[in-house]
Tab-separated table of C-alpha atoms and ligand atoms in Angstrom:
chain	number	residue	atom	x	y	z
E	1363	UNK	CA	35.463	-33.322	-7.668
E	1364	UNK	CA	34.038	-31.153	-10.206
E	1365	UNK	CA	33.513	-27.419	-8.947
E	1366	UNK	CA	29.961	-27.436	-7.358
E	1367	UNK	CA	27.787	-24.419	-5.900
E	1368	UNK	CA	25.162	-25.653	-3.379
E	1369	UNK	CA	22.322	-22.808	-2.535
E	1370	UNK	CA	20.384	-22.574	0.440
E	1371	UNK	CA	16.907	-20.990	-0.276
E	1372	UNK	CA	14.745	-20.606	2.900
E	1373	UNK	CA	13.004	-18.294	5.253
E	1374	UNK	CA	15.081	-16.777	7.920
E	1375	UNK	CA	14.823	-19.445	11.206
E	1376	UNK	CA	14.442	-22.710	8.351
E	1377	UNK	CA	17.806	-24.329	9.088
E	1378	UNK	CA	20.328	-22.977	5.803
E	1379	UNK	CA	23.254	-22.070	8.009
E	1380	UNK	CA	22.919	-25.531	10.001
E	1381	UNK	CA	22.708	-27.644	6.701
E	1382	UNK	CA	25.320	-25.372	5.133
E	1383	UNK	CA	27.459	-26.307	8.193
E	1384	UNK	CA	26.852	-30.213	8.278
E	1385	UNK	CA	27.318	-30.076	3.881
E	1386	UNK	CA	30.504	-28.174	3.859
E	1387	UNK	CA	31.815	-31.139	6.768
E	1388	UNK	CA	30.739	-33.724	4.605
E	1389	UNK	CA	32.331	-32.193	1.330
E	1390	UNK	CA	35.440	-30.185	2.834
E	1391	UNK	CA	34.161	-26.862	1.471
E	1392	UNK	CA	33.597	-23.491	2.682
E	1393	UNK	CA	30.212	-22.401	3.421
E	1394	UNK	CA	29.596	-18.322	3.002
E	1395	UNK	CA	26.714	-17.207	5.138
E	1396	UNK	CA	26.034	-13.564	3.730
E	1397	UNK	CA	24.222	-12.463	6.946
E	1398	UNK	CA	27.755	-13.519	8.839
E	1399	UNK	CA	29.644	-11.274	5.697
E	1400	UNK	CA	27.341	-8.352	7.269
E	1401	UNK	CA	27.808	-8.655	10.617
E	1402	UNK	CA	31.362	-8.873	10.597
E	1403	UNK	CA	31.537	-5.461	8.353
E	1404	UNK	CA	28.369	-4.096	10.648
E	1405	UNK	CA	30.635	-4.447	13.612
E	1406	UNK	CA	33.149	-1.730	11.897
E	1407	UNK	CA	32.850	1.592	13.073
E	1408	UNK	CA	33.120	2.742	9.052
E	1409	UNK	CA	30.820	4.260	6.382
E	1410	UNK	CA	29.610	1.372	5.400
E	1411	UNK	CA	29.787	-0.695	8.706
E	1412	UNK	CA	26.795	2.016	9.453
E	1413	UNK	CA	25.103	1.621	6.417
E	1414	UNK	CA	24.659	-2.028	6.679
E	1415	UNK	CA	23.814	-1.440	10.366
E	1416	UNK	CA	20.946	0.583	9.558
E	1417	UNK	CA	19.722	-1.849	7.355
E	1418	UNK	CA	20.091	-4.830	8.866
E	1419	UNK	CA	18.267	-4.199	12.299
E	1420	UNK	CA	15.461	-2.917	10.399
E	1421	UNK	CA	15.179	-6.564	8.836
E	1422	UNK	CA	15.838	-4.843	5.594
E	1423	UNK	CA	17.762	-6.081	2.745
E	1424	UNK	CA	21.307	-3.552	1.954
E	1425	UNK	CA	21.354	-2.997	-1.387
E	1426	UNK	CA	22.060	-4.973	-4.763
E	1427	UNK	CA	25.788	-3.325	-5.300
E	1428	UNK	CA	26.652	-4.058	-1.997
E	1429	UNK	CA	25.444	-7.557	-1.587
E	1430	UNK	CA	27.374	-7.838	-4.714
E	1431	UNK	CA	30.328	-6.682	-3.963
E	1432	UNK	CA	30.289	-8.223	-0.676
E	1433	UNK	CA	30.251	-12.085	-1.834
E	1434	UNK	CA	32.430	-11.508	-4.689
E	1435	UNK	CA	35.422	-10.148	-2.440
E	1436	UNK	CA	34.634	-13.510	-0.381
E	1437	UNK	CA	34.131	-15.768	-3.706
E	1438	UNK	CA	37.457	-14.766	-5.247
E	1439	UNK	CA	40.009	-16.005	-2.352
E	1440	UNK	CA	41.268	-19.333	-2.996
E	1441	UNK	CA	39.553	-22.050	-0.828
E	1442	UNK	CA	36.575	-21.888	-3.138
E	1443	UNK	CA	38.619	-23.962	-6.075
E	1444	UNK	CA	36.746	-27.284	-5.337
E	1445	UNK	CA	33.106	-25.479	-4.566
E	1446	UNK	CA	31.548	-23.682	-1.685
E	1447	UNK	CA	28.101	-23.157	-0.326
E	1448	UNK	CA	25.749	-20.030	-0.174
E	1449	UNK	CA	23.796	-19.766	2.409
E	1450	UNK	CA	21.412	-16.383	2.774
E	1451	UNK	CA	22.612	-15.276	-1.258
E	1452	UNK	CA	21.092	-14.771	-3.567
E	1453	UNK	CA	18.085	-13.672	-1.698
E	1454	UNK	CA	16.022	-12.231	-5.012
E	1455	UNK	CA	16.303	-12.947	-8.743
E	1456	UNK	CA	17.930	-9.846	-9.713
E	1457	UNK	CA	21.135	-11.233	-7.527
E	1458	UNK	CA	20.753	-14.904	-9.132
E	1459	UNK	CA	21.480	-12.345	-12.584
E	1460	UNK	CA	24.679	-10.953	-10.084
E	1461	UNK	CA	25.608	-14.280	-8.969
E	1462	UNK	CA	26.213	-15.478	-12.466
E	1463	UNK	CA	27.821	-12.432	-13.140
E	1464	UNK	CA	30.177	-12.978	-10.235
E	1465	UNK	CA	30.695	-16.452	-10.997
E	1466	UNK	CA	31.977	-15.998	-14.558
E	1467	UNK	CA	34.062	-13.015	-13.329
E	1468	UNK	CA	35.791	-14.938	-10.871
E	1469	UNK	CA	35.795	-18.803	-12.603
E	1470	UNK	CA	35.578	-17.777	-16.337
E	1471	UNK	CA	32.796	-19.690	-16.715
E	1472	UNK	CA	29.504	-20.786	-14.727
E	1473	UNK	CA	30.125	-24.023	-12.576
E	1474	UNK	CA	27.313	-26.176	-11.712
E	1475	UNK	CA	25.112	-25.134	-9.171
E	1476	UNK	CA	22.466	-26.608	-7.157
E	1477	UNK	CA	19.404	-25.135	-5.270
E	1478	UNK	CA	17.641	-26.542	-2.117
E	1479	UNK	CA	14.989	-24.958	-0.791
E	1480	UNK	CA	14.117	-25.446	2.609
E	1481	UNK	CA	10.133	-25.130	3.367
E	1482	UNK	CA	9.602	-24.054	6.808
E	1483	UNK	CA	5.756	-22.196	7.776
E	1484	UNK	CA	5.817	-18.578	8.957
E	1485	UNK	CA	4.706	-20.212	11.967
E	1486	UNK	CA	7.689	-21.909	12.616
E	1487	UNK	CA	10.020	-19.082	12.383
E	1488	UNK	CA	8.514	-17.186	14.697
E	1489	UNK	CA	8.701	-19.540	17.199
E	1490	UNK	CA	12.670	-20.987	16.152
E	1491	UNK	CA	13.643	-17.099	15.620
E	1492	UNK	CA	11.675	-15.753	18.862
E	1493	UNK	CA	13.610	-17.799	21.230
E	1494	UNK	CA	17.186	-17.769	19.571
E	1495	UNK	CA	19.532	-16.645	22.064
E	1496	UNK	CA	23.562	-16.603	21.382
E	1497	UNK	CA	26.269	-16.168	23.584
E	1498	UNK	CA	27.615	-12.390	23.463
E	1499	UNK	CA	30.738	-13.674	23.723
E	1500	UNK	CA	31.558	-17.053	22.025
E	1501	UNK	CA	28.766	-16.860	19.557
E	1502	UNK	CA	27.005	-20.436	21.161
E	1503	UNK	CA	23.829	-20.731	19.603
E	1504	UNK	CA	20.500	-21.428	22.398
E	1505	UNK	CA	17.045	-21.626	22.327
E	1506	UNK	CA	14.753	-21.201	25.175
E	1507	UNK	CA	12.271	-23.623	24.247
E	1508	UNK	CA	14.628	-26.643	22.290
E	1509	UNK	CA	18.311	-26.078	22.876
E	1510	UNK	CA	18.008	-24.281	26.734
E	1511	UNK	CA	21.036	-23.589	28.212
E	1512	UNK	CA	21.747	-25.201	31.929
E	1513	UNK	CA	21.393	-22.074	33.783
E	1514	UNK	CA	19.509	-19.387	32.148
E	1515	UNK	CA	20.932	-16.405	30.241
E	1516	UNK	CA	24.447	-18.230	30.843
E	1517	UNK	CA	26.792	-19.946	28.050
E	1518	UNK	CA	27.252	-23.012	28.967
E	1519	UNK	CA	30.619	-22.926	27.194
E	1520	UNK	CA	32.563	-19.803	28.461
E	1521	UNK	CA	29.554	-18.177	30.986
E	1522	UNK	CA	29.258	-15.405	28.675
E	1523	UNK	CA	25.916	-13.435	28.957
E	1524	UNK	CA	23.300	-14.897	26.376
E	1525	UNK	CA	21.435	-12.067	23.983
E	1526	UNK	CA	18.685	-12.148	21.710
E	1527	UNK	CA	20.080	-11.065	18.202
E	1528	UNK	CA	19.366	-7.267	17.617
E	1529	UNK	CA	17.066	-8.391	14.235
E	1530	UNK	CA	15.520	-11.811	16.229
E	1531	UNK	CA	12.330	-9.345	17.848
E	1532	UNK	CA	8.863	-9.963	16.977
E	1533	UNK	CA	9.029	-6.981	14.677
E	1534	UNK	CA	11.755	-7.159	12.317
E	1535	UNK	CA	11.360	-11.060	12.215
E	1536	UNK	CA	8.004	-9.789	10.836
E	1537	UNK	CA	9.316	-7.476	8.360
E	1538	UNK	CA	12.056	-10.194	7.080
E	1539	UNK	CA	9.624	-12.667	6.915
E	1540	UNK	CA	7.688	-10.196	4.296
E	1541	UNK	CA	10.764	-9.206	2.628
E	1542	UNK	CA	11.622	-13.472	2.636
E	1543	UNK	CA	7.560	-13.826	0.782
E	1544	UNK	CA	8.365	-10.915	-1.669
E	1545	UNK	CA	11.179	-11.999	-2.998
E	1546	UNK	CA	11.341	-15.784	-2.708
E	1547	UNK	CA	8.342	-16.914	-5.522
E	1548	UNK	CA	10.490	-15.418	-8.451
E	1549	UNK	CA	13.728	-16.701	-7.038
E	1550	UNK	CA	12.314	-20.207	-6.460
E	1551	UNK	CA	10.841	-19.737	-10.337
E	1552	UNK	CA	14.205	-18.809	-11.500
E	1553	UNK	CA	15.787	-21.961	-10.492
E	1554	UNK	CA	13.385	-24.329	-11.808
E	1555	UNK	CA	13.491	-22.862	-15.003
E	1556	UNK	CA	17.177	-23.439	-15.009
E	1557	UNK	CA	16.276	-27.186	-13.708
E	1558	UNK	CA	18.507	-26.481	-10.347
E	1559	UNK	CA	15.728	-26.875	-7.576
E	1560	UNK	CA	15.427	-29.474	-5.267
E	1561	UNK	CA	13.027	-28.842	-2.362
E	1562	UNK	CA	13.112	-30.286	1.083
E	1563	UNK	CA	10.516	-30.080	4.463
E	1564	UNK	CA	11.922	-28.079	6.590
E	1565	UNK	CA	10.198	-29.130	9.866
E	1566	UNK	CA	11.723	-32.141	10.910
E	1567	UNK	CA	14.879	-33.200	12.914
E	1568	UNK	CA	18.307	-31.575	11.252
E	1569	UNK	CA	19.619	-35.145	10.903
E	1570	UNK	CA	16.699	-36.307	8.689
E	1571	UNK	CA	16.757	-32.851	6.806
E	1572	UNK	CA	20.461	-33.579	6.214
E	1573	UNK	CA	20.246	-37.380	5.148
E	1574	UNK	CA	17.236	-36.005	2.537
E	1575	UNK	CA	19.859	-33.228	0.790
E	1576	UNK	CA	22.590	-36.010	0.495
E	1577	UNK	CA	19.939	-38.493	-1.500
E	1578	UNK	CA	18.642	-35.062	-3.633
E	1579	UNK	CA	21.591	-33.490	-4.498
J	2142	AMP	P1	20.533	-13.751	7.871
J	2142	AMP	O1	21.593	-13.954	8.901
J	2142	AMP	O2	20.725	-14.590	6.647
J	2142	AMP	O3	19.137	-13.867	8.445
J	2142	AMP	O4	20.681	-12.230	7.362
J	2142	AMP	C1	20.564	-11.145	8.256
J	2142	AMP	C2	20.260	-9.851	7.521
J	2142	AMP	O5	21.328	-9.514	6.623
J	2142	AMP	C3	19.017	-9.833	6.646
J	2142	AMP	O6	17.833	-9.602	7.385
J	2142	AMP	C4	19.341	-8.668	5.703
J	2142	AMP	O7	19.178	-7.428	6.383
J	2142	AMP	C5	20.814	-8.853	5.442
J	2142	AMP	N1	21.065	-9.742	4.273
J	2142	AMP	C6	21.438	-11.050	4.319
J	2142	AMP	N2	21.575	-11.575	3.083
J	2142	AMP	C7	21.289	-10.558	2.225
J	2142	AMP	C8	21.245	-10.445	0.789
J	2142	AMP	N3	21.497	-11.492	-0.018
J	2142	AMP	N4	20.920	-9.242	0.243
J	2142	AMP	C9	20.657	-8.178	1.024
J	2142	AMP	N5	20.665	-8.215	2.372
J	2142	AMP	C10	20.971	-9.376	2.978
């Protein structure tokens, strides 16, 4: 297989990481969830473990040079010969620009890359995002309304205590939401100039959004 890049493009809530997930099965490829990258380094009682931390529960976006430097430490190891998916970066177009930049760093030259944009209303992510609960412990994913777990506030897996995610309150899912609006229009722009955009509805069952990526891309 040639070296492909697939790019999830989506509000926060519309399904990337899950269709990242079920693509990366199908093709035997990594999958590199930015917002994971940040969490893991958040979690670090460091300099820049605060940073990010500060940041992140706002529902802000950490900075160009980071984000950067972030994916292309995770880009350069070597499962990512035979392609990988992005889910969550780039997020504007000024890191598409540092995306190529990392790409030809790393590969020597650009591979071929594909953008699907998942369409999900504002609507909709407030209600996915505002009943998202995961296990403190084993990182199960819930939700109170589709995906409730047997007995409530309980993992169903390990009985580990289930939490809302620090950044999933009605607040910050408001303030990502506007950061997702004022960056996404350019960033969706960018890739159809290049001729890499497919888009996809978001708002139907994963196993139909899934079977529509495989005949698109
Ligand atoms: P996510 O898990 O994709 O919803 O990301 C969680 C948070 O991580 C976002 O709300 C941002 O604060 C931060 N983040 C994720 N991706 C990026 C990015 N490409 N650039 C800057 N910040 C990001």
């Amino acid at each position: 297989m040639n070296r492909k890049v697939v790019i999830f493009l989506g509000p926060p809530g519309s399904g990337k990481g899950t269709q990242a997930e079920l693509l990366s099965e199908k093709w035997g490829v990594p999958t590199i969830s930015m917002g994971d990258l940040l969490r893991e380094e958040k979690k670090k009682d460091t300099e820049l473990g605060r940073t990010i931390k500060e940041k992140v529960d706002q529902g802000e976006l950490v900075s160009d040079d980071l984000a950067q430097q972030i994916i292309h430490k995770r880009i350069e190891q070597d499962d990512t010969g035979s392609g990988f998916i992005l889910d969550g970066f780039p997020r504007k177009e000024s890191q598409l620009r540092n995306l190529d930049e990392v790409l030809r760093d790393v590969f020597g030259s650009l591979p071929s890359v594909q953008a699907v944009y998942i369409k999900v209303s504002d609507e909709e992510v407030k209600r996915r995002l505002g009943g998202r609960r995961i296990c403190d412990n084993c990182g199960a994913n819930y939700h109170i309304e589709f995906k409730p777990p047997q007995k409530e506030g309980v993992c169903d897996v390990c009985e580990g205590e289930l939490r809302q995610r620090g950044d999933d309150t009605e607040e910050v899912i408001q303030k990502r939401l506007e950061e997702f609006h004022e960056h996404n229009t350019s960033l969706v722009e960018g890739f159809k100039q290049r001729d890499q955009l497919v888009t996809v509805d978001g708002e139907r069952s994963i196993e139909e959004i899934h079977r529509d990526i495989m005949d698109k891309i």
